[in-house]
Amino acid sequence: MAGFSRTLASSSLVLTSLVLFSISFCEARDILVGGKTDSWKIPSSQSDSLNQWAEKTRFQVGDSLVWKYDATRDSVLQVTKEAYLSCNTSSPVAEYRDGNTKVKLNKSGPFYFISGTKGSCEKGQKLIVVVMSSRRRYTGISPAPAPMEFDGPAVAPTSSAASFKASLVLALGGLLAWVLF
Ligand SMILES: *[C@@H]1O[C@H](CO)[C@@H](O)[C@H](O)[C@H]1NC(C)=O
Ligand SMILES: *[C@@H]1O[C@H](CO)[C@@H](O)[C@H](O)[C@H]1NC(C)=O
């Protein structure tokens, strides 16, 4: 009987660890712009445009955008709303030309990006990403229901890779306890 409840206890520990693990796993994602490599280009049609992709994607504080492109031919400029609207490449907020660009979405609200290649922004190579504030913060006790801002899977974000590692350790520890007892 004692053995049984111990098994039960360690099973629920494993379960808890796995839940924590998967929660951590869902947050702070690296999001490939356009969903695939070579998406940073002049769109061939409106339906192909990057903003259509962005509208269907959920961005949260802590996520990173990743661009993969040919660094000899293109670049990524982070710009103001005004520069975005007028395709003004002359004084970007930030400029990336390494071919493998990663930008951390470190605050909520809109981020504006345009191509640094002359004429490309005018032809639609631009992107607005609207980052949601993390209202579904995992507290460790019970995730309080928060108003849904968009349709999509519920994600309980915390903010760091450290918590990911912590729950991995916890999950492995739980598994070990389960095997041993
Ligand atoms: C582009 O932006 C710069 C800096 O804000 C400004 O000086 C320039 O006049 C703008 N160019 C155009 C064509 O609007
Ligand atoms: C976000 O990152 C940018 C560039 O690294 C930095 O200039 C800015 O201060 C950061 N904002 C916040 C709210 O941390």
PDB file of C-alpha atoms and ligand atoms in Angstrom:
ATOM      1  CA  MET A   1       0.000   0.000   0.000  1.00  0.00           C
ATOM      2  CA  ALA A   2       2.813   2.366   0.929  1.00  0.00           C
ATOM      3  CA  GLY A   3       4.569   1.353  -2.276  1.00  0.00           C
ATOM      4  CA  PHE A   4       1.472   2.084  -4.257  1.00  0.00           C
ATOM      5  CA  SER A   5       1.017   5.577  -2.892  1.00  0.00           C
ATOM      6  CA  ARG A   6       4.685   6.239  -3.376  1.00  0.00           C
ATOM      7  CA  THR A   7       4.315   5.198  -7.000  1.00  0.00           C
ATOM      8  CA  LEU A   8       1.287   7.436  -7.239  1.00  0.00           C
ATOM      9  CA  ALA A   9       3.202  10.321  -5.688  1.00  0.00           C
ATOM     10  CA  SER A  10       6.136   9.956  -8.039  1.00  0.00           C
ATOM     11  CA  SER A  11       3.836   9.497 -11.017  1.00  0.00           C
ATOM     12  CA  SER A  12       2.169  12.784 -10.248  1.00  0.00           C
ATOM     13  CA  LEU A  13       5.578  14.345  -9.783  1.00  0.00           C
ATOM     14  CA  VAL A  14       6.522  13.140 -13.244  1.00  0.00           C
ATOM     15  CA  LEU A  15       3.240  14.439 -14.600  1.00  0.00           C
ATOM     16  CA  THR A  16       3.731  17.821 -12.941  1.00  0.00           C
ATOM     17  CA  SER A  17       7.263  17.995 -14.261  1.00  0.00           C
ATOM     18  CA  LEU A  18       6.136  17.152 -17.755  1.00  0.00           C
ATOM     19  CA  VAL A  19       3.427  19.817 -17.619  1.00  0.00           C
ATOM     20  CA  LEU A  20       5.967  22.372 -16.414  1.00  0.00           C
ATOM     21  CA  PHE A  21       8.360  21.188 -19.064  1.00  0.00           C
ATOM     22  CA  SER A  22       5.845  21.616 -21.867  1.00  0.00           C
ATOM     23  CA  ILE A  23       4.764  25.010 -20.559  1.00  0.00           C
ATOM     24  CA  SER A  24       8.353  26.210 -20.589  1.00  0.00           C
ATOM     25  CA  PHE A  25       8.850  24.684 -23.970  1.00  0.00           C
ATOM     26  CA  CYS A  26       6.079  26.780 -25.492  1.00  0.00           C
ATOM     27  CA  GLU A  27       7.582  30.142 -24.649  1.00  0.00           C
ATOM     28  CA  ALA A  28      10.341  32.381 -25.891  1.00  0.00           C
ATOM     29  CA  ARG A  29      10.273  30.944 -29.359  1.00  0.00           C
ATOM     30  CA  ASP A  30      12.492  31.709 -32.322  1.00  0.00           C
ATOM     31  CA  ILE A  31      10.074  32.478 -35.117  1.00  0.00           C
ATOM     32  CA  LEU A  32      11.320  32.155 -38.682  1.00  0.00           C
ATOM     33  CA  VAL A  33       9.949  35.099 -40.646  1.00  0.00           C
ATOM     34  CA  GLY A  34       7.508  33.881 -43.267  1.00  0.00           C
ATOM     35  CA  GLY A  35       7.588  30.388 -41.786  1.00  0.00           C
ATOM     36  CA  LYS A  36      10.352  29.205 -44.123  1.00  0.00           C
ATOM     37  CA  THR A  37      13.791  30.184 -45.393  1.00  0.00           C
ATOM     38  CA  ASP A  38      13.914  32.533 -48.380  1.00  0.00           C
ATOM     39  CA  SER A  39      10.749  34.301 -47.284  1.00  0.00           C
ATOM     40  CA  TRP A  40      12.527  37.643 -46.999  1.00  0.00           C
ATOM     41  CA  LYS A  41      11.974  38.714 -50.601  1.00  0.00           C
ATOM     42  CA  ILE A  42       9.604  40.718 -52.752  1.00  0.00           C
ATOM     43  CA  PRO A  43       6.268  38.900 -52.479  1.00  0.00           C
ATOM     44  CA  SER A  44       5.020  37.387 -55.726  1.00  0.00           C
ATOM     45  CA  SER A  45       1.433  38.206 -54.830  1.00  0.00           C
ATOM     46  CA  GLN A  46      -0.585  39.887 -52.130  1.00  0.00           C
ATOM     47  CA  SER A  47      -1.626  36.556 -50.621  1.00  0.00           C
ATOM     48  CA  ASP A  48       2.019  35.691 -50.372  1.00  0.00           C
ATOM     49  CA  SER A  49       2.863  38.840 -48.464  1.00  0.00           C
ATOM     50  CA  LEU A  50       4.716  38.651 -45.191  1.00  0.00           C
ATOM     51  CA  ASN A  51       2.064  40.636 -43.383  1.00  0.00           C
ATOM     52  CA  GLN A  52      -0.499  37.974 -44.181  1.00  0.00           C
ATOM     53  CA  TRP A  53       1.785  35.491 -42.503  1.00  0.00           C
ATOM     54  CA  ALA A  54       2.303  37.864 -39.564  1.00  0.00           C
ATOM     55  CA  GLU A  55      -1.436  38.298 -39.037  1.00  0.00           C
ATOM     56  CA  LYS A  56      -1.799  34.566 -38.580  1.00  0.00           C
ATOM     57  CA  THR A  57       1.100  34.288 -36.177  1.00  0.00           C
ATOM     58  CA  ARG A  58       1.078  34.972 -32.467  1.00  0.00           C
ATOM     59  CA  PHE A  59       4.040  36.988 -31.198  1.00  0.00           C
ATOM     60  CA  GLN A  60       4.773  37.417 -27.542  1.00  0.00           C
ATOM     61  CA  VAL A  61       7.291  39.398 -25.569  1.00  0.00           C
ATOM     62  CA  GLY A  62      10.482  37.344 -25.370  1.00  0.00           C
ATOM     63  CA  ASP A  63      10.045  35.683 -28.766  1.00  0.00           C
ATOM     64  CA  SER A  64      12.689  36.326 -31.402  1.00  0.00           C
ATOM     65  CA  LEU A  65      12.243  36.861 -35.098  1.00  0.00           C
ATOM     66  CA  VAL A  66      14.733  35.097 -37.338  1.00  0.00           C
ATOM     67  CA  TRP A  67      15.470  36.037 -40.926  1.00  0.00           C
ATOM     68  CA  LYS A  68      17.466  33.867 -43.316  1.00  0.00           C
ATOM     69  CA  TYR A  69      18.483  35.531 -46.543  1.00  0.00           C
ATOM     70  CA  ASP A  70      21.369  36.081 -48.922  1.00  0.00           C
ATOM     71  CA  ALA A  71      23.536  38.666 -47.146  1.00  0.00           C
ATOM     72  CA  THR A  72      25.136  39.790 -50.398  1.00  0.00           C
ATOM     73  CA  ARG A  73      21.787  40.900 -51.782  1.00  0.00           C
ATOM     74  CA  ASP A  74      19.581  41.911 -48.918  1.00  0.00           C
ATOM     75  CA  SER A  75      19.369  43.214 -45.372  1.00  0.00           C
ATOM     76  CA  VAL A  76      16.788  43.817 -42.667  1.00  0.00           C
ATOM     77  CA  LEU A  77      16.065  47.301 -41.392  1.00  0.00           C
ATOM     78  CA  GLN A  78      14.083  47.901 -38.252  1.00  0.00           C
ATOM     79  CA  VAL A  79      12.411  51.263 -38.742  1.00  0.00           C
ATOM     80  CA  THR A  80       9.855  53.669 -37.318  1.00  0.00           C
ATOM     81  CA  LYS A  81       6.235  53.559 -38.415  1.00  0.00           C
ATOM     82  CA  GLU A  82       6.800  56.652 -40.582  1.00  0.00           C
ATOM     83  CA  ALA A  83       9.820  55.123 -42.314  1.00  0.00           C
ATOM     84  CA  TYR A  84       7.869  51.901 -42.785  1.00  0.00           C
ATOM     85  CA  LEU A  85       4.985  53.715 -44.447  1.00  0.00           C
ATOM     86  CA  SER A  86       7.237  55.762 -46.729  1.00  0.00           C
ATOM     87  CA  CYS A  87       9.805  52.985 -47.299  1.00  0.00           C
ATOM     88  CA  ASN A  88      12.525  55.304 -46.085  1.00  0.00           C
ATOM     89  CA  THR A  89      15.750  53.326 -45.693  1.00  0.00           C
ATOM     90  CA  SER A  90      17.989  56.276 -44.835  1.00  0.00           C
ATOM     91  CA  SER A  91      17.986  56.180 -41.024  1.00  0.00           C
ATOM     92  CA  PRO A  92      16.823  52.854 -39.611  1.00  0.00           C
ATOM     93  CA  VAL A  93      16.435  52.162 -35.909  1.00  0.00           C
ATOM     94  CA  ALA A  94      18.625  49.101 -36.452  1.00  0.00           C
ATOM     95  CA  GLU A  95      20.253  47.537 -39.475  1.00  0.00           C
ATOM     96  CA  TYR A  96      21.123  43.869 -39.982  1.00  0.00           C
ATOM     97  CA  ARG A  97      23.037  42.470 -42.938  1.00  0.00           C
ATOM     98  CA  ASP A  98      24.481  39.175 -41.732  1.00  0.00           C
ATOM     99  CA  GLY A  99      22.129  36.846 -43.610  1.00  0.00           C
ATOM    100  CA  ASN A 100      20.998  35.197 -40.408  1.00  0.00           C
ATOM    101  CA  THR A 101      19.368  37.913 -38.387  1.00  0.00           C
ATOM    102  CA  LYS A 102      17.765  37.451 -35.013  1.00  0.00           C
ATOM    103  CA  VAL A 103      15.783  40.216 -33.351  1.00  0.00           C
ATOM    104  CA  LYS A 104      14.371  39.794 -29.891  1.00  0.00           C
ATOM    105  CA  LEU A 105      10.855  41.134 -29.482  1.00  0.00           C
ATOM    106  CA  ASN A 106      11.563  42.677 -26.105  1.00  0.00           C
ATOM    107  CA  LYS A 107       8.431  44.759 -25.694  1.00  0.00           C
ATOM    108  CA  SER A 108       4.783  44.677 -26.636  1.00  0.00           C
ATOM    109  CA  GLY A 109       3.398  46.689 -29.519  1.00  0.00           C
ATOM    110  CA  PRO A 110       4.288  47.001 -33.188  1.00  0.00           C
ATOM    111  CA  PHE A 111       7.726  46.357 -34.724  1.00  0.00           C
ATOM    112  CA  TYR A 112       8.342  47.575 -38.273  1.00  0.00           C
ATOM    113  CA  PHE A 113      10.818  46.031 -40.695  1.00  0.00           C
ATOM    114  CA  ILE A 114      11.678  46.800 -44.299  1.00  0.00           C
ATOM    115  CA  SER A 115      14.217  45.491 -46.755  1.00  0.00           C
ATOM    116  CA  GLY A 116      17.402  47.514 -47.083  1.00  0.00           C
ATOM    117  CA  THR A 117      17.604  46.750 -50.801  1.00  0.00           C
ATOM    118  CA  LYS A 118      16.662  49.725 -52.902  1.00  0.00           C
ATOM    119  CA  GLY A 119      13.102  49.491 -54.227  1.00  0.00           C
ATOM    120  CA  SER A 120      12.170  46.256 -52.435  1.00  0.00           C
ATOM    121  CA  CYS A 121      10.089  47.823 -49.685  1.00  0.00           C
ATOM    122  CA  GLU A 122       8.017  49.652 -52.290  1.00  0.00           C
ATOM    123  CA  LYS A 123       7.343  46.269 -53.894  1.00  0.00           C
ATOM    124  CA  GLY A 124       6.039  44.834 -50.647  1.00  0.00           C
ATOM    125  CA  GLN A 125       9.093  43.442 -48.895  1.00  0.00           C
ATOM    126  CA  LYS A 126       8.137  44.718 -45.475  1.00  0.00           C
ATOM    127  CA  LEU A 127       6.735  43.413 -42.272  1.00  0.00           C
ATOM    128  CA  ILE A 128       4.732  44.605 -39.287  1.00  0.00           C
ATOM    129  CA  VAL A 129       4.766  42.393 -36.239  1.00  0.00           C
ATOM    130  CA  VAL A 130       2.461  43.224 -33.348  1.00  0.00           C
ATOM    131  CA  VAL A 131       3.721  41.765 -30.102  1.00  0.00           C
ATOM    132  CA  MET A 132       1.256  40.963 -27.365  1.00  0.00           C
ATOM    133  CA  SER A 133       1.998  41.623 -23.744  1.00  0.00           C
ATOM    134  CA  SER A 134       2.348  38.425 -21.737  1.00  0.00           C
ATOM    135  CA  ARG A 135      -0.780  38.472 -19.660  1.00  0.00           C
ATOM    136  CA  ARG A 136      -0.853  34.717 -19.250  1.00  0.00           C
ATOM    137  CA  ARG A 137       2.183  34.652 -17.059  1.00  0.00           C
ATOM    138  CA  TYR A 138       2.702  31.337 -15.316  1.00  0.00           C
ATOM    139  CA  THR A 139       2.763  32.036 -11.591  1.00  0.00           C
ATOM    140  CA  GLY A 140       3.700  28.601 -10.330  1.00  0.00           C
ATOM    141  CA  ILE A 141       0.397  28.269  -8.472  1.00  0.00           C
ATOM    142  CA  SER A 142      -2.416  28.381 -10.956  1.00  0.00           C
ATOM    143  CA  PRO A 143      -2.442  30.183 -14.252  1.00  0.00           C
ATOM    144  CA  ALA A 144      -5.294  32.660 -13.892  1.00  0.00           C
ATOM    145  CA  PRO A 145      -7.537  32.802 -16.923  1.00  0.00           C
ATOM    146  CA  ALA A 146      -6.770  35.904 -18.929  1.00  0.00           C
ATOM    147  CA  PRO A 147      -8.859  37.494 -21.645  1.00  0.00           C
ATOM    148  CA  MET A 148      -8.090  36.055 -25.053  1.00  0.00           C
ATOM    149  CA  GLU A 149      -6.610  38.607 -27.355  1.00  0.00           C
ATOM    150  CA  PHE A 150      -6.380  36.388 -30.383  1.00  0.00           C
ATOM    151  CA  ASP A 151      -7.563  32.945 -31.314  1.00  0.00           C
ATOM    152  CA  GLY A 152      -4.864  30.430 -30.872  1.00  0.00           C
ATOM    153  CA  PRO A 153      -3.437  27.905 -28.501  1.00  0.00           C
ATOM    154  CA  ALA A 154      -3.195  28.973 -24.915  1.00  0.00           C
ATOM    155  CA  VAL A 155       0.396  29.562 -24.018  1.00  0.00           C
ATOM    156  CA  ALA A 156       1.587  30.324 -20.547  1.00  0.00           C
ATOM    157  CA  PRO A 157       4.782  32.256 -20.960  1.00  0.00           C
ATOM    158  CA  THR A 158       7.460  32.878 -18.455  1.00  0.00           C
ATOM    159  CA  SER A 159      10.498  34.641 -19.672  1.00  0.00           C
ATOM    160  CA  SER A 160      13.757  32.828 -19.545  1.00  0.00           C
ATOM    161  CA  ALA A 161      15.757  29.912 -20.736  1.00  0.00           C
ATOM    162  CA  ALA A 162      16.627  29.358 -17.089  1.00  0.00           C
ATOM    163  CA  SER A 163      13.104  28.231 -16.282  1.00  0.00           C
ATOM    164  CA  PHE A 164      13.252  25.894 -19.239  1.00  0.00           C
ATOM    165  CA  LYS A 165      16.389  24.308 -17.828  1.00  0.00           C
ATOM    166  CA  ALA A 166      14.919  24.205 -14.329  1.00  0.00           C
ATOM    167  CA  SER A 167      11.872  22.300 -15.476  1.00  0.00           C
ATOM    168  CA  LEU A 168      13.980  19.984 -17.586  1.00  0.00           C
ATOM    169  CA  VAL A 169      15.975  19.141 -14.475  1.00  0.00           C
ATOM    170  CA  LEU A 170      12.742  18.733 -12.549  1.00  0.00           C
ATOM    171  CA  ALA A 171      11.299  16.475 -15.245  1.00  0.00           C
ATOM    172  CA  LEU A 172      14.401  14.297 -15.299  1.00  0.00           C
ATOM    173  CA  GLY A 173      14.445  14.219 -11.500  1.00  0.00           C
ATOM    174  CA  GLY A 174      10.832  13.124 -11.461  1.00  0.00           C
ATOM    175  CA  LEU A 175      11.522  10.441 -13.997  1.00  0.00           C
ATOM    176  CA  LEU A 176      14.451   9.180 -11.964  1.00  0.00           C
ATOM    177  CA  ALA A 177      12.331   9.065  -8.792  1.00  0.00           C
ATOM    178  CA  TRP A 178       9.732   7.127 -10.713  1.00  0.00           C
ATOM    179  CA  VAL A 179      12.224   4.578 -11.966  1.00  0.00           C
ATOM    180  CA  LEU A 180      13.917   4.154  -8.588  1.00  0.00           C
ATOM    181  CA  PHE A 181      10.824   3.681  -6.416  1.00  0.00           C
TER     182      PHE A 181
HETATM  183  C1  LIG B   1      13.923  59.751 -44.736  1.00  0.00           C
HETATM  184  O1  LIG B   1      14.141  59.914 -43.352  1.00  0.00           O
HETATM  185  C2  LIG B   1      15.163  60.857 -43.065  1.00  0.00           C
HETATM  186  C3  LIG B   1      15.400  60.816 -41.565  1.00  0.00           C
HETATM  187  O2  LIG B   1      14.214  60.777 -40.848  1.00  0.00           O
HETATM  188  C4  LIG B   1      14.738  62.223 -43.562  1.00  0.00           C
HETATM  189  O3  LIG B   1      15.747  63.168 -43.292  1.00  0.00           O
HETATM  190  C5  LIG B   1      14.501  62.154 -45.064  1.00  0.00           C
HETATM  191  O4  LIG B   1      14.018  63.399 -45.541  1.00  0.00           O
HETATM  192  C6  LIG B   1      13.505  61.064 -45.392  1.00  0.00           C
HETATM  193  N1  LIG B   1      13.437  60.892 -46.836  1.00  0.00           N
HETATM  194  C7  LIG B   1      12.278  60.886 -47.476  1.00  0.00           C
HETATM  195  C8  LIG B   1      12.368  60.683 -48.958  1.00  0.00           C
HETATM  196  O5  LIG B   1      11.196  61.062 -46.939  1.00  0.00           O
HETATM  197  C1  LIG B   2      14.792  46.363 -26.649  1.00  0.00           C
HETATM  198  O1  LIG B   2      15.967  46.143 -27.375  1.00  0.00           O
HETATM  199  C2  LIG B   2      16.440  47.310 -28.033  1.00  0.00           C
HETATM  200  C3  LIG B   2      17.612  46.908 -28.931  1.00  0.00           C
HETATM  201  O2  LIG B   2      18.390  45.909 -28.374  1.00  0.00           O
HETATM  202  C4  LIG B   2      16.841  48.346 -26.972  1.00  0.00           C
HETATM  203  O3  LIG B   2      17.328  49.507 -27.580  1.00  0.00           O
HETATM  204  C5  LIG B   2      15.610  48.667 -26.153  1.00  0.00           C
HETATM  205  O4  LIG B   2      15.943  49.565 -25.105  1.00  0.00           O
HETATM  206  C6  LIG B   2      14.987  47.412 -25.564  1.00  0.00           C
HETATM  207  N1  LIG B   2      13.706  47.748 -24.955  1.00  0.00           N
HETATM  208  C7  LIG B   2      13.313  47.248 -23.781  1.00  0.00           C
HETATM  209  C8  LIG B   2      11.965  47.667 -23.318  1.00  0.00           C
HETATM  210  O5  LIG B   2      14.016  46.471 -23.145  1.00  0.00           O
END
